[in-house]
Short mmCIF file of C-alpha atoms in Angstrom, two decimals:
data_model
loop_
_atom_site.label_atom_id
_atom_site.label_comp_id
_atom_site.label_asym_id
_atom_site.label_seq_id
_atom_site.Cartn_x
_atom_site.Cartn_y
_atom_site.Cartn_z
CA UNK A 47 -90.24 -3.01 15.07
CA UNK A 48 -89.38 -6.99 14.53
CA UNK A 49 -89.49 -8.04 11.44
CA UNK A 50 -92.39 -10.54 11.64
CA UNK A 51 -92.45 -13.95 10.27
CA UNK A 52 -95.50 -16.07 10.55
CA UNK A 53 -95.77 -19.75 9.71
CA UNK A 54 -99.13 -21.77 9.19
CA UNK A 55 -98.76 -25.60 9.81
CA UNK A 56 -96.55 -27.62 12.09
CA UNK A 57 -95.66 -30.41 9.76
CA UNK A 58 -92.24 -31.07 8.71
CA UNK A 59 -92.31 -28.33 6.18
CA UNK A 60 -93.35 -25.44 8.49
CA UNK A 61 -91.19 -26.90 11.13
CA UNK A 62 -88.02 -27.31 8.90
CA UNK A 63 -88.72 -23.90 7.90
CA UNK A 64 -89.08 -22.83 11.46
CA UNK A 65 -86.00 -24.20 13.50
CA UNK A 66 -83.41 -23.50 10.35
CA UNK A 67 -84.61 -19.92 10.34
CA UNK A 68 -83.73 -20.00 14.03
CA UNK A 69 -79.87 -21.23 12.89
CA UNK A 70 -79.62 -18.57 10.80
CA UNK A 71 -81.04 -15.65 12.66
CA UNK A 72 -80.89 -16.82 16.14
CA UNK A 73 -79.40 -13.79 16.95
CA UNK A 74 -81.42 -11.03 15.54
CA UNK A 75 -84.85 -12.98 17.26
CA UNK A 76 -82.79 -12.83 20.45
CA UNK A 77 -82.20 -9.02 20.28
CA UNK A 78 -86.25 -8.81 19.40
CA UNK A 79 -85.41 -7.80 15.68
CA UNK A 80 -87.43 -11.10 14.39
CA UNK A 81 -89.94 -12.59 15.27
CA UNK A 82 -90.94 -16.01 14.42
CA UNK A 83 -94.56 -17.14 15.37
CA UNK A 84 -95.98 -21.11 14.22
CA UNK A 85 -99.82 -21.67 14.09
CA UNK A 86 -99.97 -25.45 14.56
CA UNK A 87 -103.65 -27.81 14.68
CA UNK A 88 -101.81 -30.14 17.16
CA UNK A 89 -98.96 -30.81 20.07
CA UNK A 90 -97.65 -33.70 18.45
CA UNK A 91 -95.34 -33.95 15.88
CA UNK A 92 -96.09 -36.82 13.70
CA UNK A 93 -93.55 -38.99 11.60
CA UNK A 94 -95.85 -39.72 8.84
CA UNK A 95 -93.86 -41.82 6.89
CA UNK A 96 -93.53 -44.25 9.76
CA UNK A 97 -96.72 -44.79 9.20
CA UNK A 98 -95.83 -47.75 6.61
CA UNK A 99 -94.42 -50.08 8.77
CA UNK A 100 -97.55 -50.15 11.51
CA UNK A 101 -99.78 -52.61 9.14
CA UNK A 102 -96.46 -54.93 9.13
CA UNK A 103 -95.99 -54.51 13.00
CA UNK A 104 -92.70 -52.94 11.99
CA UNK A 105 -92.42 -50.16 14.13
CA UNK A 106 -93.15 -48.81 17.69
CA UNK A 107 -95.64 -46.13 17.03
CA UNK A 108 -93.89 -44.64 20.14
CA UNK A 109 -91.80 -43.80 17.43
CA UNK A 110 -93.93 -41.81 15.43
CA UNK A 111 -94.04 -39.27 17.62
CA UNK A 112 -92.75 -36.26 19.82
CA UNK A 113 -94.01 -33.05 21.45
CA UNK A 114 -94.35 -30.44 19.09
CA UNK A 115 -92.57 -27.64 21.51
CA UNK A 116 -89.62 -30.29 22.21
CA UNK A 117 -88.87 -30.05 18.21
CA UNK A 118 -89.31 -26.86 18.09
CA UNK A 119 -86.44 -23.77 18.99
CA UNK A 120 -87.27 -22.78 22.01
CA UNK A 121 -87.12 -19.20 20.14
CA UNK A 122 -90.32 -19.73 17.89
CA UNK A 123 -94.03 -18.54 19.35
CA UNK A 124 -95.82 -22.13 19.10
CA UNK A 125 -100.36 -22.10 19.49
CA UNK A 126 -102.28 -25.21 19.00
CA UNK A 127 -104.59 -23.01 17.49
CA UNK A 128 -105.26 -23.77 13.96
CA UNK A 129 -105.75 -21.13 11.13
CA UNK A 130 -109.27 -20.02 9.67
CA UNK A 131 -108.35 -17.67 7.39
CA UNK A 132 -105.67 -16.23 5.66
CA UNK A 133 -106.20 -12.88 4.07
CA UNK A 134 -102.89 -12.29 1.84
CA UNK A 135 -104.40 -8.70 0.88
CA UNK A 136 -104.08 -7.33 4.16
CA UNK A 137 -101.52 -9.82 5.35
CA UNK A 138 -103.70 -11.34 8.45
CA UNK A 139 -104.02 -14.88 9.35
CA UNK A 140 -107.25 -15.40 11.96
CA UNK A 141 -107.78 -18.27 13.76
CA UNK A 142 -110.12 -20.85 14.95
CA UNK A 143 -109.91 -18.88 18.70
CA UNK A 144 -110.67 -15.89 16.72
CA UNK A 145 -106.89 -13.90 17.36
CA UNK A 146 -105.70 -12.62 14.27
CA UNK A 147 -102.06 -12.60 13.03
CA UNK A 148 -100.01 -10.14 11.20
CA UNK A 149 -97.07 -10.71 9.42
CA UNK A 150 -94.05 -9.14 7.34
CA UNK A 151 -93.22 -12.55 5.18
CA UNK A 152 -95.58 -15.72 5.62
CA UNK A 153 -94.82 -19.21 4.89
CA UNK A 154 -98.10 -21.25 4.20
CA UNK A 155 -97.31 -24.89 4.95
CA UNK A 156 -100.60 -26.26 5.85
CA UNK A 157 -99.88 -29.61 3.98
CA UNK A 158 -102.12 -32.54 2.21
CA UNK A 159 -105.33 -34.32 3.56
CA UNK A 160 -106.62 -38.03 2.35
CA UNK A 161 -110.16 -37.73 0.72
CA UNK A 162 -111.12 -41.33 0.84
CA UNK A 163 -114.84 -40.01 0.56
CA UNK A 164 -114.60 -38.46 -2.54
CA UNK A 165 -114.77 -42.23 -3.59
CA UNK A 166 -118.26 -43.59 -3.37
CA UNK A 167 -118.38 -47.05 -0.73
CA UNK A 168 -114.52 -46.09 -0.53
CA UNK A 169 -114.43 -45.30 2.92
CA UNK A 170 -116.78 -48.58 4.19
CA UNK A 171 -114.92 -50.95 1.79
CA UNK A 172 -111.12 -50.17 1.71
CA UNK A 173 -108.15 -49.94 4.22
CA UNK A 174 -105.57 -47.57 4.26
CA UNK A 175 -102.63 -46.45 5.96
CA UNK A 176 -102.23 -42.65 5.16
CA UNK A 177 -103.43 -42.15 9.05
CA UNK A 178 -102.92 -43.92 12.41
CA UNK A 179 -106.22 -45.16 12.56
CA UNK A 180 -106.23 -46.41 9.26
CA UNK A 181 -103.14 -48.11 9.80
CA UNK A 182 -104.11 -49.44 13.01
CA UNK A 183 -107.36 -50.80 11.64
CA UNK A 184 -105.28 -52.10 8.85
CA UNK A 185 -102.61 -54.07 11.16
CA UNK A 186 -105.37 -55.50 12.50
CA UNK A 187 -107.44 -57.09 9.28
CA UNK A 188 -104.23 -58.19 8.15
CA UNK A 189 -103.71 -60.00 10.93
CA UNK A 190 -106.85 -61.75 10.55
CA UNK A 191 -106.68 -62.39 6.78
CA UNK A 192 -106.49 -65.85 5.88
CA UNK A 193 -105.70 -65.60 2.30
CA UNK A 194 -108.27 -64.42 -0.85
CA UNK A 195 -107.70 -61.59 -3.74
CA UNK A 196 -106.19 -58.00 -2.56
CA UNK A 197 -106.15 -55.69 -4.39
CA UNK A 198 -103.86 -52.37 -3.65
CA UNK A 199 -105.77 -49.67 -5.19
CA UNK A 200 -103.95 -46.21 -6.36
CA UNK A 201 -105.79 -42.65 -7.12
CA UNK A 202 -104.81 -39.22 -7.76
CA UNK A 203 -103.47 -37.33 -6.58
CA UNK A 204 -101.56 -38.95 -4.00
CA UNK A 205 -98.52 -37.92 -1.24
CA UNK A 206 -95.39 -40.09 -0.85
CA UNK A 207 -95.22 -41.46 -4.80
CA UNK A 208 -93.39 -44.74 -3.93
CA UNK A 209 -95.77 -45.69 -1.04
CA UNK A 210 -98.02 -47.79 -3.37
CA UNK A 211 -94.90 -50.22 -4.63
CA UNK A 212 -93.84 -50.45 -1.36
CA UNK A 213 -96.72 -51.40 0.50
CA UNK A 214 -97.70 -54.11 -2.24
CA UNK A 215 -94.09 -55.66 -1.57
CA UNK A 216 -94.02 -55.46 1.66
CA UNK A 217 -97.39 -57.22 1.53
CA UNK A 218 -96.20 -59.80 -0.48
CA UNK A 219 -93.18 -60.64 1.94
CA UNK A 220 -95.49 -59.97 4.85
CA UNK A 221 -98.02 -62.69 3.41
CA UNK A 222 -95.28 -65.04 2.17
CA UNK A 223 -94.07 -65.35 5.62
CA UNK A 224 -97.03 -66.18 7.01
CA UNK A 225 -97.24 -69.30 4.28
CA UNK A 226 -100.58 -66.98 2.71
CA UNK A 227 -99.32 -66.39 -0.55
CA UNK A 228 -100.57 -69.79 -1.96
CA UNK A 229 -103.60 -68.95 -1.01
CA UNK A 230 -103.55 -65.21 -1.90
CA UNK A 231 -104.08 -62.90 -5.35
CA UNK A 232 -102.88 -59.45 -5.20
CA UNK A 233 -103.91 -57.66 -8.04
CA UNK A 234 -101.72 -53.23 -7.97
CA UNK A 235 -104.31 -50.73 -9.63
CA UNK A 236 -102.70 -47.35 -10.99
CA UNK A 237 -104.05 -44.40 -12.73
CA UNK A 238 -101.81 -44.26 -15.43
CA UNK A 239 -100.69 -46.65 -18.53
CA UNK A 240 -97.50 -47.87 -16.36
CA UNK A 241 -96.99 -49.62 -12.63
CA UNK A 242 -95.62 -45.98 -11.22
CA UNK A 243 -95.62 -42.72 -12.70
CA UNK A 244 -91.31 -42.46 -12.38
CA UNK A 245 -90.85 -44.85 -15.75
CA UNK A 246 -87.34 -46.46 -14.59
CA UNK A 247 -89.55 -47.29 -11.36
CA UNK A 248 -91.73 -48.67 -13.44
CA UNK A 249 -89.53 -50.44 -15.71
CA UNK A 250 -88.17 -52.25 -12.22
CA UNK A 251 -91.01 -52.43 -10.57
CA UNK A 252 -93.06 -54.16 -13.34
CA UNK A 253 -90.98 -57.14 -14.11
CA UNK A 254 -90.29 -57.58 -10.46
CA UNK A 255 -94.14 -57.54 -10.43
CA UNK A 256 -94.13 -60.43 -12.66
CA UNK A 257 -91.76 -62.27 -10.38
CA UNK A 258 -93.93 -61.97 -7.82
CA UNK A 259 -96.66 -62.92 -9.64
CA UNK A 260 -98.59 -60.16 -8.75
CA UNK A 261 -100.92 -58.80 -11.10
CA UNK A 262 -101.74 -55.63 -11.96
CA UNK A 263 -104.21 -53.19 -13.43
CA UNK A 264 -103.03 -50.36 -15.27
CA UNK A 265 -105.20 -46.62 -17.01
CA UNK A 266 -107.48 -47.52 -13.55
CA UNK A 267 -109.25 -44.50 -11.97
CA UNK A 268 -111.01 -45.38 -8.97
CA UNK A 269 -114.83 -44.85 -9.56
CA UNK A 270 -116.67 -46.60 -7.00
CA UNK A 271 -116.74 -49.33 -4.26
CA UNK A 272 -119.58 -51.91 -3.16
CA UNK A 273 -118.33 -52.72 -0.03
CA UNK A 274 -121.33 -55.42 0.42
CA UNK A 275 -120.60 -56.70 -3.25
CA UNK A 276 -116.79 -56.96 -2.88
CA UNK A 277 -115.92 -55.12 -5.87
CA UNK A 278 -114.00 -51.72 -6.94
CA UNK A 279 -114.64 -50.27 -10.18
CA UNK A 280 -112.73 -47.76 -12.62
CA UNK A 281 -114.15 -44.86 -14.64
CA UNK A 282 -112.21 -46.81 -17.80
CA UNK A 283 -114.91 -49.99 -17.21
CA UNK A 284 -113.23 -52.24 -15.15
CA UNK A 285 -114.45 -54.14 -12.16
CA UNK A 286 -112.30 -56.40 -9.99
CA UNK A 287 -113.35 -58.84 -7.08
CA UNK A 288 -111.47 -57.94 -3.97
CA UNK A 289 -111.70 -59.83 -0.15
CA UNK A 290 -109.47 -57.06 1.14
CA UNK A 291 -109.06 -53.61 -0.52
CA UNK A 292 -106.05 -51.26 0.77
CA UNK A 293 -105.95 -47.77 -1.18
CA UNK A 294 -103.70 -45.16 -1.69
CA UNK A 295 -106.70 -42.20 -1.35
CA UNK A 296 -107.09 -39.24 -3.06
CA UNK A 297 -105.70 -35.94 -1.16
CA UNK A 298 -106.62 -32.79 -0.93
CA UNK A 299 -104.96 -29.54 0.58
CA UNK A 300 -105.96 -28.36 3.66
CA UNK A 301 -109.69 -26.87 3.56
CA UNK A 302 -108.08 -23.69 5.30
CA UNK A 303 -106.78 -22.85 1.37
CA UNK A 304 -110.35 -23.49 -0.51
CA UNK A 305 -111.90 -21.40 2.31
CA UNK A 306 -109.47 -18.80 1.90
CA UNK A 307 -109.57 -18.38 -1.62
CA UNK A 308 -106.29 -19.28 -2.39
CA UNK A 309 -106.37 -22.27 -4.69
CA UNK A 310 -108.60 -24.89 -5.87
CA UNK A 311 -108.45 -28.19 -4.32
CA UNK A 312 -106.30 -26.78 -1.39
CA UNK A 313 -103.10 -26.07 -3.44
CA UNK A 314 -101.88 -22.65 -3.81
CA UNK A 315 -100.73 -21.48 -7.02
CA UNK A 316 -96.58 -21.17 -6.45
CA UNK A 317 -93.70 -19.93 -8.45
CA UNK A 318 -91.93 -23.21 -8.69
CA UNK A 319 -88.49 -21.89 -8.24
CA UNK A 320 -88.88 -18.99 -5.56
CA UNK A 321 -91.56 -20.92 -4.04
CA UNK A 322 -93.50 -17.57 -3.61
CA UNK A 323 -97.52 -17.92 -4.18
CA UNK A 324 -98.36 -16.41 -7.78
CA UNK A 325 -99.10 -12.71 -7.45
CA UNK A 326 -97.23 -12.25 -3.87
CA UNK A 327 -94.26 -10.85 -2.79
CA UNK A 328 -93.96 -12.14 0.88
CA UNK A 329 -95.94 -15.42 0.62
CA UNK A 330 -93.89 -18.48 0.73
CA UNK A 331 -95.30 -21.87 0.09
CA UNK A 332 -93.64 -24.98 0.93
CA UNK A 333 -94.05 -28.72 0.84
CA UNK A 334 -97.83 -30.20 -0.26
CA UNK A 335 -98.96 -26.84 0.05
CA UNK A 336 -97.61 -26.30 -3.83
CA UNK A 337 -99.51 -26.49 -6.93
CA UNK A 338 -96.12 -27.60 -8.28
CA UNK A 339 -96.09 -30.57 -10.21
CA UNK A 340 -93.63 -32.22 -8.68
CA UNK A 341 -93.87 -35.49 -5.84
CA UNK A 342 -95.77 -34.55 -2.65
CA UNK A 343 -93.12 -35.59 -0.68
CA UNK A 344 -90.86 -35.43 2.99
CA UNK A 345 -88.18 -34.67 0.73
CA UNK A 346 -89.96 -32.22 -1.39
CA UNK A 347 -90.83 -30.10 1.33
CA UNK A 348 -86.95 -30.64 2.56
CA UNK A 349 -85.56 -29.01 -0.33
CA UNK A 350 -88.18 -26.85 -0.45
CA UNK A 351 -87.91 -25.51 3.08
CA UNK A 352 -83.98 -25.09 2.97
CA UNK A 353 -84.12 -23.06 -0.20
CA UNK A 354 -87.05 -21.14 2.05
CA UNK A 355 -84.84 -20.57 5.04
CA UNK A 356 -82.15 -19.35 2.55
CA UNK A 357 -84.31 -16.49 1.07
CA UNK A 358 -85.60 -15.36 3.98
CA UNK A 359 -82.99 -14.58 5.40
CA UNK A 360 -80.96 -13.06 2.83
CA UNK A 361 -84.27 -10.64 2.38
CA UNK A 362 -84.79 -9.93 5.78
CA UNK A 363 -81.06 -9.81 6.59
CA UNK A 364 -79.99 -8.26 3.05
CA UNK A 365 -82.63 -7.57 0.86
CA UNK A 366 -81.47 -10.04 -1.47
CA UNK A 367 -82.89 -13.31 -3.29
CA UNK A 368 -80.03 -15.91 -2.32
CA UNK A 369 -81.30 -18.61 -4.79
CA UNK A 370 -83.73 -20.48 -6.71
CA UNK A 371 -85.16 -24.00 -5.75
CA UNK A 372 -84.25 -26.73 -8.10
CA UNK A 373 -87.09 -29.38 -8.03
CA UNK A 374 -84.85 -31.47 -6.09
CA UNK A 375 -86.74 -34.55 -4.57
CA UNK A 376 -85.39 -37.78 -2.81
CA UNK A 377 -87.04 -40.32 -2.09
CA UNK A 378 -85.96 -44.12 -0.36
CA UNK A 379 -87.92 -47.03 -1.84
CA UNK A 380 -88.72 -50.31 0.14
CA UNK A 381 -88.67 -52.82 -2.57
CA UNK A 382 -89.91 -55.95 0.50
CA UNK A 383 -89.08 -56.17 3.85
CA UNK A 384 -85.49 -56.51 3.58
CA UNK A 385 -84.12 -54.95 0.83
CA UNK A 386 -84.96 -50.87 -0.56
CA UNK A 387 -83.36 -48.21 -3.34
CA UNK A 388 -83.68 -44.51 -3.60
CA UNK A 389 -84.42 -42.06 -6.33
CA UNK A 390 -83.43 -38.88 -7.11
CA UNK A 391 -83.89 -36.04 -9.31
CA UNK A 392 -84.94 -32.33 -10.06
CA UNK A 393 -86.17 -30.40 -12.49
CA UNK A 394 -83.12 -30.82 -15.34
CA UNK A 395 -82.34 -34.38 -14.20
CA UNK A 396 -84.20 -37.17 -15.15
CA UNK A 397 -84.37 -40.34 -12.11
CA UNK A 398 -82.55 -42.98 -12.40
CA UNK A 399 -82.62 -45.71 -9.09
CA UNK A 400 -80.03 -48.84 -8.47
CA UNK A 401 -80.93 -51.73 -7.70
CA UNK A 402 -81.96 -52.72 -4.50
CA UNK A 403 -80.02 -53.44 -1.41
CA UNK A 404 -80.29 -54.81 2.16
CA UNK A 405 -77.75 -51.85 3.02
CA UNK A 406 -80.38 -49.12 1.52
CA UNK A 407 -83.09 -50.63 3.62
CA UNK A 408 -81.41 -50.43 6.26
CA UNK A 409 -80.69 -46.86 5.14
CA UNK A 410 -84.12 -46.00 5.59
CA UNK A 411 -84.71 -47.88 9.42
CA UNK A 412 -81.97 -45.82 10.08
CA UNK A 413 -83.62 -42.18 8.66
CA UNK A 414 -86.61 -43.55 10.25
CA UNK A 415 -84.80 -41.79 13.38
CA UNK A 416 -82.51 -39.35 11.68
CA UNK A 417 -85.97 -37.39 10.66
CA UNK A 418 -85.78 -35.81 13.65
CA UNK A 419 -82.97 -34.18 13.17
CA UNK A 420 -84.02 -33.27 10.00
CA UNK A 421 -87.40 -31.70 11.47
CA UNK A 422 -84.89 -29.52 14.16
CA UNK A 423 -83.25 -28.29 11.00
CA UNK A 424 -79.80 -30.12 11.61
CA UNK A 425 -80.00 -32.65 8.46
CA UNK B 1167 -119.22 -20.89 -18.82
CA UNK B 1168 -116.62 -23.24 -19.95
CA UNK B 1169 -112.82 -22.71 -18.38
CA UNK B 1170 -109.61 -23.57 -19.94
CA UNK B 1171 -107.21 -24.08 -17.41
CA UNK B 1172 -103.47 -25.00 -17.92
CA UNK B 1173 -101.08 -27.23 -15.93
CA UNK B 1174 -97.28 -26.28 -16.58
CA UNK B 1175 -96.11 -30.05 -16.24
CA UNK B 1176 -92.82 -29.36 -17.91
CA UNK B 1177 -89.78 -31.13 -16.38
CA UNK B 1178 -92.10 -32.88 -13.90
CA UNK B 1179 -90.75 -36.81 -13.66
CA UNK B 1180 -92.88 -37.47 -11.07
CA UNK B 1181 -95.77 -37.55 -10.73
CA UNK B 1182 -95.85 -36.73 -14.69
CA UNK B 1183 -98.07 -34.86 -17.05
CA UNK B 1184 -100.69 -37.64 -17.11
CA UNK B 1185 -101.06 -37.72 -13.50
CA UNK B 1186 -101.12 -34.10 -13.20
CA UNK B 1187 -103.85 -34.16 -15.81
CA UNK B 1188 -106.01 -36.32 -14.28
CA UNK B 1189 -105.98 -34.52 -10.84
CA UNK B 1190 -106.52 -31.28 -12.38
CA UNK B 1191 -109.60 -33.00 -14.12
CA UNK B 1192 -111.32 -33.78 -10.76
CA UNK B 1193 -111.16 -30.34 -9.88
CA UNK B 1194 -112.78 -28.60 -12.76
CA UNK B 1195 -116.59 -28.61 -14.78
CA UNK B 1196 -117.88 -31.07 -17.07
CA UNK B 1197 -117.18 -29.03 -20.52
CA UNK B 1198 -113.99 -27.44 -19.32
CA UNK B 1199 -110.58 -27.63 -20.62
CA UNK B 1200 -107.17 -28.29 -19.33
CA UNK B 1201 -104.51 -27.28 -21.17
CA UNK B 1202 -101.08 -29.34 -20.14
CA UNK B 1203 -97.39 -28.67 -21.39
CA UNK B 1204 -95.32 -31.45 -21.16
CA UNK B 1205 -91.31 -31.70 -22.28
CA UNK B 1206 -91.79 -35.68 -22.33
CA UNK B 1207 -92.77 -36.51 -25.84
CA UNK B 1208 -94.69 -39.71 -24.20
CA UNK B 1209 -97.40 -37.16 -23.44
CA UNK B 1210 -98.56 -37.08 -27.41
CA UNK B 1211 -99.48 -40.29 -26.93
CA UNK B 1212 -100.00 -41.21 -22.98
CA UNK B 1213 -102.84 -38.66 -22.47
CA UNK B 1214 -104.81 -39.56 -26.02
CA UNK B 1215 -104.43 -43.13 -25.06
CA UNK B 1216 -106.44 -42.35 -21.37
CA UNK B 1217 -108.66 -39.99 -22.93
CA UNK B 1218 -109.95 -42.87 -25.12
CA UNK B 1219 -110.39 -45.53 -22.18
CA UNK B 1220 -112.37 -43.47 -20.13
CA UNK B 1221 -114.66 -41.32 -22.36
CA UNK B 1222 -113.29 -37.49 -21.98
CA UNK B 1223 -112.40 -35.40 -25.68
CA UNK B 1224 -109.23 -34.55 -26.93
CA UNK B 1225 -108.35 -31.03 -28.08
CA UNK B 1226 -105.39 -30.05 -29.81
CA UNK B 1227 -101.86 -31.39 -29.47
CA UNK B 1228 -99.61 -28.51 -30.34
CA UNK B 1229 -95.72 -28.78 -30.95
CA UNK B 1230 -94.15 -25.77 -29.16
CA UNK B 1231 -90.59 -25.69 -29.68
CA UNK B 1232 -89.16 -27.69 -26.47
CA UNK B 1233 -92.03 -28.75 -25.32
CA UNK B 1234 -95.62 -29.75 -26.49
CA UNK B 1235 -99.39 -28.37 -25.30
CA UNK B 1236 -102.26 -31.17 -25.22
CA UNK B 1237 -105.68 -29.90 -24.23
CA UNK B 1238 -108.65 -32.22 -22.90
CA UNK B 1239 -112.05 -31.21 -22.37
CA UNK B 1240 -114.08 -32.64 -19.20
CA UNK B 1241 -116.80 -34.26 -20.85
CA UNK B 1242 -118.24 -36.87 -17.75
#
């Protein structure tokens, strides 16, 4: 009987996961010895990073996207028909259709939702571009803005940890061009007592801040919004006037994971090296999914996934661990719209970026289009 | 029933102990605990700092070898 593989969510992780397995043991799912089976929520494949650049008018959203089955191996089982339930006791996954799935080894990759609601007036009074409509709706208030206070508001916890720097810069360049900044205050909100949580991003990021002469608003936890008002407020006392409010929401994990019982707030307790959820022997978890506390990242769930694709099939093919994931995570940094840097580091190595560069940003347009050979598992 | 929960932040640069701490907050009871262990010193002071500002209690701060535990109780 094939050795069964099962693989909830079609995002980059699960699809990573999915198309290197089939490098690896093309073979043995060809002879009928594995099988490897995806339970996805859509057909399309979405490049969420992209995402960033559709407020600017910076990218085709074209781009963002491509048929889930064209990404895909043609070897892997692919349903549109999103999970209900995962029971890791008697190792069945039942779906929204009702079918239920049984696996050998099961990769939970079901990824990170924004919660702007969890935010009282948060979803009336702010933009956002964590989704295409929000982006979209976003392009096109920017478009009409004629100058006033913005204020680019962070909360926890959030995916993509550099998107909040970058989207204030590339504000500021956006609005510069248009001859707005003379007329415009943006005032950067974050949780913490620093501009970013990475302190040598910080330590760049503040005094180029000051250069910009953008303000900002540190130890500021998003506690309401009065949308009719005009104002956002933090659980530390502070109130600020805003004429056009972009956030960086709060996430959640998928509700699939609450519902199931398998960790609060949607992320499932996992063994931060062998990426195995606590207490299970055949239960991978990869990308957002993790309660790890490490970025919530594309690159996280990379690493993640290769070290994945590595153990599986050194158990399956020789019942053998073949190694331990290092907290690697990578991530490019647009520092305006023509210039970006990149940090790296893991869980022994602290980050450390360089300083920006048109070459980098360019870098990054270009990766814009190499993630899809990352998603088939060939970067 | 009050819960203590801890958050192994140790060798996490990003998003950091503090971070962690307050997402793990937003997930728990007013009069629980989270318990977070940090290898970045700047935790000792970072999380009593926030815990001021916004009105939650501080617990112990515990030095354990290579790394420290710092426990805050939910109290809003």
């Amino acid at each position: 009987m094939a050795t069964r593989i099962l693989i909830v969510g079609g995002g980059l992780a699960g699809t990573i996961i999915a198309n290197g397995l089939c490098r690896q043991v093309g073979d043995e799912i060809s002879k009928g010895n594995i099988s490897i089976t995806m339970l996805g929520t859509s057909e399309t494949h979405m490049y969420q990073p992209g995402l960033l650049y559709v407020p600017f008018g910076k990218i085709r959203e074209k781009e963002l996207f491509r048929p889930q089955r064209k990404v895909l191996d043609k070897k892997i089982i692919f349903h549109v028909d999103p999970a209900k339930n995962i029971d890791v006791d008697s190792q069945k996954v039942t779906t929204e259709s009702g079918k239920v799935y049984e696996y050998d080894y099961l990769v939970i990759a079901t990824g990170s939702r924004i919660m702007p609601q969890n935010i009282p007036g948060m979803v009336e009074g702010a933009h956002w571009l964590y989704d295409l409509d929000g982006a979209r709706k976003m392009r096109d208030a920017l478009e009409a803005f004629e100058g006033g206070k913005i204020v680019v508001n962070v909360n926890a916890p959030h995916k993509c940890p550099v998107a909040p720097v970058e989207i204030t810069f590339m504000l500021h360049d956006y609005l510069s061009k248009k001859g707005l900044m003379d007329k415009t205050e943006i005032t950067y909100t974050y949780p913490i007592g620093r501009v970013h949580a990475l302190e040598p991003v910080a330590e760049w990021a503040k005094p180029a801040m000051d250069q910009h002469g953008i303000k900002y608003e540190t130890f500021f936890n998003t506690k309401e919004v009065d949308p009719k008002a005009k104002t956002i407020s933090s659980e530390e006392g502070v109130t600020l006037n805003y004429d056009f409010l972009v956030t960086i929401p709060p996430h959640n994990g998928a509700e699939i994971i609450t519902n199931s019982g398998l960790g609060d707030g949607g992320w499932v307790p996992t063994n931060k090296t062998k990426l195995l959820r606590e207490g299970s022997e055949n239960v991978f978890v990869c990308g957002d999914t993790t309660n790890i506390p490490i970025s919530k990242a594309g690159s996280t769930a990379h690493f993640e996934a290769d070290t994945i694709i590595d153990n599986l099939t050194s158990l399956i093919t020789e019942k053998r661990w073949a190694r331990d994931y290092d907290g690697k995570v990578f991530c490019f940094v647009e520092t305006g719209m023509n210039s970006g840097t990149y940090v790296w580091f893991d869980y022994n190595t602290p980050p450390n970026p360089g300083a920006p560069s048109q070459m980098i940003h360019w870098f990054k347009l270009a990766y814009n289009r190499l993630y899809w050979l990352s998603a088939r598992g060939l970067l | 029933m009050s819960e203590r929960k801890t958050i192994d932040a140790r060798g996490s640069f990003c998003p950091g102990p503090l971070m962690e701490l307050i997402a793990a907050l937003k997930l728990v009871q007013i009069g629980d605990e989270i318990e977070i262990l940090s290898t970045d010193k700047g935790t000792v002071n970072d999380v009593p700092e926030w815990v001021a500002k916004v009105g939650h209690e501080m617990g112990e701060i515990t030095e354990k070898g290579d790394h420290w535990s710092v426990v805050v109780k939910k109290a809003k």
